[in-house]
């Protein structure tokens, strides 16, 4: 009978071997930083994107990781505060030494944090839409996955001018940073097409009633209203004002017009008719009533995580979050390592990478990866399970 | 507070050494960035401390002055191409002027009114920045210019802000130490008594407020440079609250207290970063707990601990009646 | 143009209601709490929750709003005011109420969400009626009712007289056997209930939105300062002035300078007549 001492030592050695032996076998994880704004403004978008990111990470890890290494996701919540975004960018780049960073979500935070990541040389997958976030010279390792603000605005403008054949445009934006910038871009693009808006106004996003602005727009002879704001309260009130006044004009603008919350803010469900917004082919039901195959696959995968019932968030957020991780996987796999130089080279030569949200292409001079061909216009009140039907041509 | 004891001097020397050599022992660039941020905040808070901690004026709108300083620097050194040092000075001056403009009408108002006026000032500044798109870039914001070498590297910049912070601290310490400081504290504790003793109350309040405006302007300039990009979103009301809380938690009437408060409160959110969602809630909770339990600030906690460990020796001098004399006095009949 | 007038009056009356809440709180405690706006926010949020989520009848929703407001008022008094008043230090109650306000706003944001959610229609009414819409008349009517109610309360009921006694001289009231702590608690519960009611009535105008608190605190305060601390009629006048000014300025100059104009009004009034339009000159024995 072995002595107590020998038995215990034996057990201890085995235990140690198991614990440390195991970790010696596993390779260094691939660290992905995720700067999100899970609380505060635009949190609903961030939360949905987070679902997509988490799903992709879990999926990849279950299948053995990237190049045999597991992904470690470091999530940081900025609550919409640019100072925190800067601090977290610094922390992820220098303290945690992550290999890639996704985000930030809000354009305001992005403007502050992306230069920092660029200076540190960390590859950055950008999901903010403001045009100034991408610059191949200043930020060589930043690649955008979402469409640009310009793509949203020009899609909406094209629909208004070419499909609906309207010429007297009223622009209503909010006083936030996004609103003021978008109103400017929208006016610019319209003037390039030879149209000057008949009415343009900036409104506080919490203004309780928009009847005055709508009345003034009507008095100026507008035959279409184009709102540029991500504030669902404002958009809800705008649609209510249009309905209460009995003014039959189409409303075409920012994708937030199609958000599920809007439905609840409307006085009558009919007020959502004749409302169109920039959308994507990847989240549009085809003529056969079906979503593109890749989208449908992801919907089925995500549904249990969102409660199992109907999906009531904009699905493109989830799809985009999922794609950011897949793009990273593609970059690291193809370049064979997490070396930032290699990642940059791979992404710059990526053509037609098939994601769920879109098919991406980048080049050394073009770091905006979202194709114009994926843009379309949706009808707001066809919201079902996170996706939409096409707007009438 | 009037003079430094030997222990105080030793502590200060040690602290000074740590601060001076920080780029050496800081873990990585992130921690250096954090240290620079603390220094930038402290430049503003040191000035604000004079207003809130010493004179007792509840200004919760100083983020507006920070905003003005930042944008002034970004516009002058960036767009207009001024030399950054000149732009820095100009930001300080502009901050002082705006402090004067704000203080003149508001300082006559009683406590809550003054607080609301400063809060409204911060909101107005935000409105104006968003509206003046041609000057400030509106929602897009402006890039924050860097200082020329040797201050353009992270450690170089750290030394720049540390020097500035040191300068401001020395100024405010002198202010608090001499009779001026006593006058300010008397205004905080009992303005009527102060006035009756001949303290020029309004002039003192205004001077101190302008001083805090200058420091806020300077802080804004280096803040813009540190952040490398400023947008209106950065200058929210919660930041003003943050400054205010640093001072109160640190303890009014002292300089080292609010400094420790600044260090703790800046570093804390970074440490609890994983706790994401509950951040601001715990912040409010912390403030409430401190106000209810140790309203004099953290400094008081140290005093309490010191009392427990080394209680002051109280000399007992019993006072007993002289009974014989009392007897004679009572029996005395004129 | 009529819409501008009515919108301005309606938002103005909401601000006036907040000013009334300030008045009631101030009368017994001499404290102006930062949480005042948040009480109305809670009224709106809980009302929407009760009616939309729990599917209760609107009278129960009203009750929920009132109870939520009153409970929060009591919480303010117990946590933030009582312990702090004894220390005769002005900063402290500002800080404690500020802390409580931050906490309640964050908690509401976490529970209710950060998006404005719809407030249900209370009385069946067609939506196309323009200026006669209940979302304008509910707050106007409710605030006027509250003001009249308060006047009757102060003049005709025993407790009202006790409140007035405390506001005149708290020590004398205490000497006469009035439990100042309990009365103060009562006044906070009352003011909380009123605030909740106001938030409920204005819900269709503002939507149930967690971040309303600070805006209402500031604007309600401007209404109070313009009208004069301590005067209920002044609160109504101040609120109406602020609401109308905001609405017309926004109509003519666009929404960007709203805050500037609101504060501009405040500063002008405070410079010309610091105690407000109908306030009493604050004379303090030294």
Coordinates of C-alpha atoms in Angstrom, one line a residue, chain A residues 39-44 175 201-204 206-209 211-213 215-216 230-233 236-237 240 243-245 261 264-268 271, chain C residues 1 3-4 7 11 110 114-119 121 126-130 133 135-136 204-207 209-210 215 247 250-256 258:
Chain A
X39 CA -25.8 51.3 -23.5
X40 CA -26.7 54.8 -24.5
X41 CA -27.5 56.1 -27.9
X42 CA -27.7 53.7 -30.9
X43 CA -27.6 50.8 -28.4
X44 CA -30.3 48.9 -30.2
X175 CA -29.6 68.7 -34.8
X201 CA -34.7 72.4 -41.6
X202 CA -32.8 71.0 -38.6
X203 CA -35.0 69.8 -35.6
X204 CA -34.1 68.9 -32.0
X206 CA -36.8 65.4 -28.8
X207 CA -39.1 68.0 -30.2
X208 CA -42.6 66.9 -29.3
X209 CA -44.5 67.8 -32.4
X211 CA -46.7 69.6 -37.4
X212 CA -45.1 73.0 -37.9
X213 CA -42.2 71.8 -40.0
X215 CA -46.9 72.5 -42.6
X216 CA -44.0 74.7 -43.7
X230 CA -31.5 58.1 -36.7
X231 CA -33.8 59.3 -33.9
X232 CA -36.8 57.0 -33.9
X233 CA -38.9 59.5 -31.8
X236 CA -42.3 58.6 -35.5
X237 CA -43.6 62.1 -34.9
X240 CA -47.7 61.0 -37.3
X243 CA -50.9 61.3 -41.3
X244 CA -52.7 63.6 -38.9
X245 CA -52.5 66.4 -41.5
X261 CA -40.0 50.8 -32.8
X264 CA -45.3 51.3 -32.1
X265 CA -44.9 55.1 -32.1
X266 CA -47.4 55.6 -34.9
X267 CA -50.9 56.8 -34.1
X268 CA -52.3 54.6 -36.8
X271 CA -49.2 56.1 -41.3
Chain C
X1 CA -49.7 79.2 -36.4
X3 CA -50.4 74.7 -33.7
X4 CA -47.4 76.7 -32.5
X7 CA -47.8 73.2 -28.7
X11 CA -45.0 72.0 -23.2
X110 CA -31.5 49.9 -18.3
X114 CA -33.0 54.0 -24.2
X115 CA -35.5 54.5 -27.1
X116 CA -38.6 56.6 -26.6
X117 CA -41.5 54.3 -26.4
X118 CA -45.1 55.1 -27.3
X119 CA -47.5 56.4 -24.7
X121 CA -54.0 57.0 -26.2
X126 CA -59.5 60.6 -33.8
X127 CA -56.0 61.6 -34.7
X128 CA -56.7 64.2 -37.3
X129 CA -58.2 66.8 -35.0
X130 CA -55.1 69.0 -35.0
X133 CA -55.8 66.7 -29.8
X135 CA -52.0 65.4 -26.2
X136 CA -52.1 69.1 -25.9
X204 CA -48.5 61.5 -25.4
X205 CA -46.6 64.7 -26.0
X206 CA -43.2 63.5 -24.9
X207 CA -43.4 59.8 -25.4
X209 CA -38.5 58.4 -22.7
X210 CA -35.9 57.7 -20.0
X215 CA -34.4 68.5 -19.5
X247 CA -42.2 77.2 -29.7
X250 CA -38.2 77.3 -32.9
X251 CA -40.8 78.2 -35.6
X252 CA -39.0 81.3 -36.7
X253 CA -35.4 80.5 -36.2
X254 CA -35.1 76.8 -36.4
X255 CA -34.5 74.3 -33.6
X256 CA -30.8 74.9 -33.2
X258 CA -33.6 76.4 -28.4

